[in-house]
Amino acid sequence: MKIIIVKDPIDGGKQGLKRFQKAKANGAKVFGLATGSTPITTYKEICKSDLDFSDDVSINLDEYVGLSADNPQSYHYYMQEHLFSYKPFKHSYIPDGTNLNTENEIKRYNQIIADNPIDLQLLGLGRNGHIGFNEPGTPFDSKTNRIKLTQSTIDANARFFDNENEVPKEAYSMGIGLIMKAKHILLEAYGKQKAQAVKAMVEGPITTDVPASVLQNHPDVTIILDKLAASLLEKK
Ligand code: GLP
């Protein structure tokens, strides 16, 4: 794991852009994308840059079950707002939260990922160590799955909704086994509320209790942290 400690998320965004530029320069064509507040500065930098994805494919990690693309809280909407309206891709894939036929949606998304091996996967980190929406306990070899969100994730994400009752209780997520197949992984985490999960991810045992700890097994992971998120790490 290569760890880069930055001053703040704005600086982190600049480092994030560099990883995207490097991947593009090395011929990357398929980008795994993330949502949440963390990657916003990286997307801002990408939007200001001259990167062109019009010949590339994007595959998002996850989507809330039940939310349609025109719902401002959906990850479809988020991606449009923060990236795609400025930097369109040839094809952009996101799980379809309105497809309540779970088996069918899982099969569809697994096929998309099988057809488009991911070159660079961007990740955030849940306060409980989740990646995508893969909550603690998710098997490391999982493919796309429909996941019941834990109370801690519902609480953490309630800030994006009018009230906690509006937070969907389930999501479709690219599984851990698929995330691990990406050629390069870039994870960003900022703020002291992530410090415990960062420590467990980097210095703790590899365990499904902390889904992100599986990244210790990946050969090419870059982690961008601000000082607060890195504050509990023993080896700086
Ligand atoms: C959500 C998303 C994750 C994200 C996490 C952290 O649960 N499914 O992909 O990494 O939240 O979000 P934030 O970046 O807002 O802290």
mmCIF file of C-alpha atoms and ligand atoms in Angstrom:
data_model
loop_
_atom_site.group_PDB
_atom_site.id
_atom_site.type_symbol
_atom_site.label_atom_id
_atom_site.label_comp_id
_atom_site.label_asym_id
_atom_site.label_seq_id
_atom_site.Cartn_x
_atom_site.Cartn_y
_atom_site.Cartn_z
ATOM 1 C CA MET A 1 0.000 0.000 0.000
ATOM 2 C CA LYS A 2 1.353 3.375 -0.965
ATOM 3 C CA ILE A 3 0.163 6.060 1.433
ATOM 4 C CA ILE A 4 0.171 9.748 0.558
ATOM 5 C CA ILE A 5 -0.629 12.180 3.359
ATOM 6 C CA VAL A 6 -1.934 15.536 2.193
ATOM 7 C CA LYS A 7 -2.748 18.824 3.900
ATOM 8 C CA ASP A 8 -6.478 18.749 3.196
ATOM 9 C CA PRO A 9 -9.066 17.320 0.780
ATOM 10 C CA ILE A 10 -8.302 20.038 -1.773
ATOM 11 C CA ASP A 11 -4.716 18.846 -1.926
ATOM 12 C CA GLY A 12 -6.047 15.289 -1.990
ATOM 13 C CA GLY A 13 -8.051 16.154 -5.087
ATOM 14 C CA LYS A 14 -4.871 17.304 -6.817
ATOM 15 C CA GLN A 15 -3.178 14.003 -5.944
ATOM 16 C CA GLY A 16 -6.280 12.145 -7.092
ATOM 17 C CA LEU A 17 -6.151 13.908 -10.454
ATOM 18 C CA LYS A 18 -2.498 12.853 -10.815
ATOM 19 C CA ARG A 19 -3.471 9.169 -10.447
ATOM 20 C CA PHE A 20 -6.125 9.555 -13.135
ATOM 21 C CA GLN A 21 -3.646 11.320 -15.431
ATOM 22 C CA LYS A 22 -1.070 8.591 -14.874
ATOM 23 C CA ALA A 23 -3.620 5.851 -15.544
ATOM 24 C CA LYS A 24 -4.745 7.569 -18.764
ATOM 25 C CA ALA A 25 -1.137 8.015 -19.874
ATOM 26 C CA ASN A 26 -0.648 4.275 -19.335
ATOM 27 C CA GLY A 27 -3.633 3.450 -21.519
ATOM 28 C CA ALA A 28 -6.442 2.994 -18.968
ATOM 29 C CA LYS A 29 -9.861 2.786 -20.638
ATOM 30 C CA VAL A 30 -12.146 1.628 -17.829
ATOM 31 C CA PHE A 31 -12.570 3.666 -14.664
ATOM 32 C CA GLY A 32 -14.362 2.413 -11.566
ATOM 33 C CA LEU A 33 -15.954 5.398 -9.847
ATOM 34 C CA ALA A 34 -17.171 6.196 -6.352
ATOM 35 C CA THR A 35 -19.619 8.614 -4.763
ATOM 36 C CA GLY A 36 -19.937 10.203 -1.311
ATOM 37 C CA SER A 37 -18.366 13.458 -0.152
ATOM 38 C CA THR A 38 -14.774 12.186 -0.335
ATOM 39 C CA PRO A 39 -14.106 12.059 -4.106
ATOM 40 C CA ILE A 40 -15.684 15.463 -4.794
ATOM 41 C CA THR A 41 -12.358 17.329 -4.790
ATOM 42 C CA THR A 42 -10.826 14.777 -7.150
ATOM 43 C CA TYR A 43 -13.799 15.157 -9.503
ATOM 44 C CA LYS A 44 -13.447 18.956 -9.305
ATOM 45 C CA GLU A 45 -9.810 18.731 -10.358
ATOM 46 C CA ILE A 46 -10.656 16.290 -13.149
ATOM 47 C CA CYS A 47 -13.369 18.656 -14.421
ATOM 48 C CA LYS A 48 -10.859 21.532 -14.530
ATOM 49 C CA SER A 49 -8.266 19.380 -16.324
ATOM 50 C CA ASP A 50 -7.944 18.535 -19.983
ATOM 51 C CA LEU A 51 -8.609 14.827 -19.399
ATOM 52 C CA ASP A 52 -10.941 13.412 -22.016
ATOM 53 C CA PHE A 53 -12.990 10.295 -21.281
ATOM 54 C CA SER A 54 -15.111 10.347 -24.430
ATOM 55 C CA ASP A 55 -13.560 7.077 -25.565
ATOM 56 C CA ASP A 56 -13.618 5.447 -22.117
ATOM 57 C CA VAL A 57 -15.986 3.508 -19.905
ATOM 58 C CA SER A 58 -16.986 4.253 -16.317
ATOM 59 C CA ILE A 59 -18.462 1.737 -13.905
ATOM 60 C CA ASN A 60 -19.820 2.961 -10.589
ATOM 61 C CA LEU A 61 -19.546 1.036 -7.374
ATOM 62 C CA ASP A 62 -23.052 1.283 -6.062
ATOM 63 C CA GLU A 63 -26.570 2.701 -6.009
ATOM 64 C CA TYR A 64 -29.387 2.840 -3.477
ATOM 65 C CA VAL A 65 -32.196 0.364 -4.074
ATOM 66 C CA GLY A 66 -35.390 2.251 -4.891
ATOM 67 C CA LEU A 67 -33.884 5.536 -6.087
ATOM 68 C CA SER A 68 -34.255 6.498 -9.735
ATOM 69 C CA ALA A 69 -31.687 8.454 -11.739
ATOM 70 C CA ASP A 70 -33.665 11.697 -11.438
ATOM 71 C CA ASN A 71 -33.749 11.539 -7.625
ATOM 72 C CA PRO A 72 -31.208 14.116 -6.346
ATOM 73 C CA GLN A 73 -30.084 11.652 -3.650
ATOM 74 C CA SER A 74 -29.321 8.900 -6.141
ATOM 75 C CA TYR A 75 -25.760 8.133 -7.135
ATOM 76 C CA HIS A 76 -26.804 8.499 -10.781
ATOM 77 C CA TYR A 77 -27.707 12.104 -10.036
ATOM 78 C CA TYR A 78 -24.506 12.674 -8.067
ATOM 79 C CA MET A 79 -22.341 11.418 -10.926
ATOM 80 C CA GLN A 80 -24.135 13.618 -13.431
ATOM 81 C CA GLU A 81 -23.728 16.639 -11.200
ATOM 82 C CA HIS A 82 -20.093 16.130 -10.173
ATOM 83 C CA LEU A 83 -18.517 14.572 -13.246
ATOM 84 C CA PHE A 84 -20.491 13.361 -16.241
ATOM 85 C CA SER A 85 -22.043 16.701 -17.189
ATOM 86 C CA TYR A 86 -18.505 18.099 -17.540
ATOM 87 C CA LYS A 87 -16.635 14.969 -18.579
ATOM 88 C CA PRO A 88 -18.837 12.515 -20.471
ATOM 89 C CA PHE A 89 -17.711 8.929 -20.992
ATOM 90 C CA LYS A 90 -18.503 6.779 -24.030
ATOM 91 C CA HIS A 91 -20.492 4.491 -21.703
ATOM 92 C CA SER A 92 -21.256 5.009 -18.025
ATOM 93 C CA TYR A 93 -22.671 2.180 -15.970
ATOM 94 C CA ILE A 94 -24.282 2.443 -12.523
ATOM 95 C CA PRO A 95 -26.395 -0.217 -10.807
ATOM 96 C CA ASP A 96 -30.100 0.364 -11.528
ATOM 97 C CA GLY A 97 -31.719 1.082 -8.171
ATOM 98 C CA THR A 98 -35.166 0.857 -9.751
ATOM 99 C CA ASN A 99 -34.646 -2.734 -10.879
ATOM 100 C CA LEU A 100 -36.240 -4.665 -8.036
ATOM 101 C CA ASN A 101 -35.537 -7.959 -9.754
ATOM 102 C CA THR A 102 -32.386 -8.567 -7.718
ATOM 103 C CA GLU A 103 -31.190 -11.618 -9.598
ATOM 104 C CA ASN A 104 -31.554 -9.898 -12.920
ATOM 105 C CA GLU A 105 -29.767 -6.700 -11.813
ATOM 106 C CA ILE A 106 -26.904 -8.641 -10.255
ATOM 107 C CA LYS A 107 -26.461 -10.689 -13.425
ATOM 108 C CA ARG A 108 -26.570 -7.564 -15.597
ATOM 109 C CA TYR A 109 -23.946 -5.735 -13.519
ATOM 110 C CA ASN A 110 -21.638 -8.737 -13.215
ATOM 111 C CA GLN A 111 -21.695 -9.037 -16.994
ATOM 112 C CA ILE A 112 -20.858 -5.355 -17.469
ATOM 113 C CA ILE A 113 -17.811 -5.709 -15.215
ATOM 114 C CA ALA A 114 -16.760 -8.982 -16.866
ATOM 115 C CA ASP A 115 -16.922 -7.250 -20.266
ATOM 116 C CA ASN A 116 -15.017 -4.162 -19.054
ATOM 117 C CA PRO A 117 -12.110 -5.064 -16.748
ATOM 118 C CA ILE A 118 -11.418 -2.070 -14.521
ATOM 119 C CA ASP A 119 -8.079 -0.311 -14.910
ATOM 120 C CA LEU A 120 -8.364 2.219 -12.098
ATOM 121 C CA GLN A 121 -10.866 1.894 -9.255
ATOM 122 C CA LEU A 122 -11.563 4.914 -7.074
ATOM 123 C CA LEU A 123 -12.814 4.194 -3.545
ATOM 124 C CA GLY A 124 -13.996 6.069 -0.476
ATOM 125 C CA LEU A 125 -14.106 4.483 2.954
ATOM 126 C CA GLY A 126 -17.084 3.991 5.245
ATOM 127 C CA ARG A 127 -16.671 4.835 8.930
ATOM 128 C CA ASN A 128 -17.056 1.120 9.659
ATOM 129 C CA GLY A 129 -14.467 0.198 7.035
ATOM 130 C CA HIS A 130 -16.861 -0.525 4.191
ATOM 131 C CA ILE A 131 -15.880 -0.074 0.552
ATOM 132 C CA GLY A 132 -18.592 0.483 -2.030
ATOM 133 C CA PHE A 133 -21.552 -0.563 0.073
ATOM 134 C CA ASN A 134 -19.886 -3.802 1.171
ATOM 135 C CA GLU A 135 -20.649 -3.783 4.851
ATOM 136 C CA PRO A 136 -18.665 -5.736 7.476
ATOM 137 C CA GLY A 137 -19.176 -9.469 7.003
ATOM 138 C CA THR A 138 -19.371 -9.337 3.196
ATOM 139 C CA PRO A 139 -17.285 -12.231 1.801
ATOM 140 C CA PHE A 140 -14.056 -11.184 0.120
ATOM 141 C CA ASP A 141 -14.946 -13.078 -3.062
ATOM 142 C CA SER A 142 -18.334 -11.401 -3.503
ATOM 143 C CA LYS A 143 -19.545 -10.230 -6.888
ATOM 144 C CA THR A 144 -22.328 -7.671 -7.302
ATOM 145 C CA ASN A 145 -24.712 -7.949 -4.382
ATOM 146 C CA ARG A 146 -27.771 -6.392 -2.803
ATOM 147 C CA ILE A 147 -26.845 -5.281 0.672
ATOM 148 C CA LYS A 148 -28.780 -4.269 3.774
ATOM 149 C CA LEU A 149 -27.105 -1.123 5.084
ATOM 150 C CA THR A 150 -25.964 -1.091 8.687
ATOM 151 C CA GLN A 151 -27.320 1.507 11.098
ATOM 152 C CA SER A 152 -23.891 3.184 11.169
ATOM 153 C CA THR A 153 -23.988 3.678 7.386
ATOM 154 C CA ILE A 154 -27.583 4.899 7.494
ATOM 155 C CA ASP A 155 -26.623 7.388 10.221
ATOM 156 C CA ALA A 156 -23.539 8.547 8.311
ATOM 157 C CA ASN A 157 -25.450 9.051 5.067
ATOM 158 C CA ALA A 158 -28.502 10.695 6.680
ATOM 159 C CA ARG A 159 -26.793 14.073 6.222
ATOM 160 C CA PHE A 160 -27.595 13.922 2.515
ATOM 161 C CA PHE A 161 -31.326 13.391 3.152
ATOM 162 C CA ASP A 162 -34.058 15.494 4.797
ATOM 163 C CA ASN A 163 -34.323 12.962 7.594
ATOM 164 C CA GLU A 164 -32.999 9.523 8.493
ATOM 165 C CA ASN A 165 -36.247 7.785 7.511
ATOM 166 C CA GLU A 166 -35.632 8.788 3.914
ATOM 167 C CA VAL A 167 -32.279 7.002 3.710
ATOM 168 C CA PRO A 168 -32.786 3.813 1.680
ATOM 169 C CA LYS A 169 -32.086 0.696 3.706
ATOM 170 C CA GLU A 170 -30.557 -1.312 0.889
ATOM 171 C CA ALA A 171 -28.150 -0.830 -1.986
ATOM 172 C CA TYR A 172 -26.685 -2.648 -4.946
ATOM 173 C CA SER A 173 -22.911 -2.760 -4.770
ATOM 174 C CA MET A 174 -20.038 -4.065 -6.792
ATOM 175 C CA GLY A 175 -18.663 -6.858 -4.609
ATOM 176 C CA ILE A 176 -15.276 -7.011 -2.943
ATOM 177 C CA GLY A 177 -14.027 -9.750 -5.273
ATOM 178 C CA LEU A 178 -14.724 -7.500 -8.272
ATOM 179 C CA ILE A 179 -13.119 -4.435 -6.674
ATOM 180 C CA MET A 180 -10.005 -6.519 -6.006
ATOM 181 C CA LYS A 181 -9.747 -7.399 -9.718
ATOM 182 C CA ALA A 182 -9.123 -3.762 -10.671
ATOM 183 C CA LYS A 183 -5.583 -3.223 -11.924
ATOM 184 C CA HIS A 184 -4.988 -0.134 -9.756
ATOM 185 C CA ILE A 185 -6.927 1.033 -6.726
ATOM 186 C CA LEU A 186 -7.045 4.580 -5.391
ATOM 187 C CA LEU A 187 -8.703 5.070 -2.007
ATOM 188 C CA GLU A 188 -9.245 8.458 -0.425
ATOM 189 C CA ALA A 189 -10.273 9.192 3.172
ATOM 190 C CA TYR A 190 -10.484 12.511 4.989
ATOM 191 C CA GLY A 191 -11.373 13.630 8.498
ATOM 192 C CA LYS A 192 -11.024 12.242 11.988
ATOM 193 C CA GLN A 193 -14.247 10.227 11.719
ATOM 194 C CA LYS A 194 -12.326 7.980 9.290
ATOM 195 C CA ALA A 195 -9.180 7.587 11.415
ATOM 196 C CA GLN A 196 -10.229 4.343 13.119
ATOM 197 C CA ALA A 197 -11.264 2.702 9.853
ATOM 198 C CA VAL A 198 -8.012 3.854 8.218
ATOM 199 C CA LYS A 199 -5.945 2.317 10.998
ATOM 200 C CA ALA A 200 -7.864 -0.973 10.783
ATOM 201 C CA MET A 201 -7.549 -0.994 6.985
ATOM 202 C CA VAL A 202 -3.793 -0.372 6.949
ATOM 203 C CA GLU A 203 -2.456 -1.829 10.186
ATOM 204 C CA GLY A 204 -5.131 -4.234 11.375
ATOM 205 C CA PRO A 205 -5.642 -7.898 10.543
ATOM 206 C CA ILE A 206 -7.160 -8.784 7.191
ATOM 207 C CA THR A 207 -10.719 -9.610 8.166
ATOM 208 C CA THR A 208 -14.218 -9.397 6.716
ATOM 209 C CA ASP A 209 -15.086 -7.378 9.848
ATOM 210 C CA VAL A 210 -13.195 -4.535 8.139
ATOM 211 C CA PRO A 211 -13.910 -4.916 4.420
ATOM 212 C CA ALA A 212 -11.202 -2.399 3.389
ATOM 213 C CA SER A 213 -8.512 -4.503 5.112
ATOM 214 C CA VAL A 214 -8.653 -6.817 2.076
ATOM 215 C CA LEU A 215 -6.790 -4.085 0.174
ATOM 216 C CA GLN A 216 -3.612 -5.190 1.989
ATOM 217 C CA ASN A 217 -3.747 -8.164 -0.407
ATOM 218 C CA HIS A 218 -3.897 -6.012 -3.566
ATOM 219 C CA PRO A 219 -0.614 -5.410 -5.422
ATOM 220 C CA ASP A 220 -1.260 -1.785 -6.459
ATOM 221 C CA VAL A 221 -3.145 0.392 -3.980
ATOM 222 C CA THR A 222 -2.618 4.093 -3.387
ATOM 223 C CA ILE A 223 -4.233 5.654 -0.339
ATOM 224 C CA ILE A 224 -4.638 9.410 -0.033
ATOM 225 C CA LEU A 225 -5.292 10.642 3.504
ATOM 226 C CA ASP A 226 -5.395 13.983 5.215
ATOM 227 C CA LYS A 227 -3.596 14.321 8.551
ATOM 228 C CA LEU A 228 -6.764 13.710 10.562
ATOM 229 C CA ALA A 229 -7.611 10.468 8.773
ATOM 230 C CA ALA A 230 -3.979 9.345 9.191
ATOM 231 C CA SER A 231 -3.771 10.424 12.825
ATOM 232 C CA LEU A 232 -4.048 6.946 14.383
ATOM 233 C CA LEU A 233 -1.499 5.281 12.095
ATOM 234 C CA GLU A 234 1.559 4.102 13.960
ATOM 235 C CA LYS A 235 3.953 4.108 11.015
ATOM 236 C CA LYS A 236 3.701 7.481 9.301
HETATM 237 C C1 GLP B 1 -21.192 5.578 1.130
HETATM 238 C C2 GLP B 1 -20.735 5.032 -0.212
HETATM 239 C C3 GLP B 1 -19.273 4.689 -0.204
HETATM 240 C C4 GLP B 1 -18.482 5.827 0.387
HETATM 241 C C5 GLP B 1 -18.891 6.038 1.819
HETATM 242 C C6 GLP B 1 -18.159 7.173 2.482
HETATM 243 O O1 GLP B 1 -21.647 4.595 1.991
HETATM 244 N N1 GLP B 1 -21.458 3.894 -0.640
HETATM 245 O O2 GLP B 1 -18.860 4.381 -1.518
HETATM 246 O O3 GLP B 1 -17.124 5.560 0.303
HETATM 247 O O4 GLP B 1 -20.273 6.317 1.867
HETATM 248 O O5 GLP B 1 -18.790 8.377 2.192
HETATM 249 P P1 GLP B 1 -18.167 9.790 2.380
HETATM 250 O O6 GLP B 1 -17.131 9.934 1.323
HETATM 251 O O7 GLP B 1 -19.305 10.752 2.166
HETATM 252 O O8 GLP B 1 -17.618 9.853 3.744
#
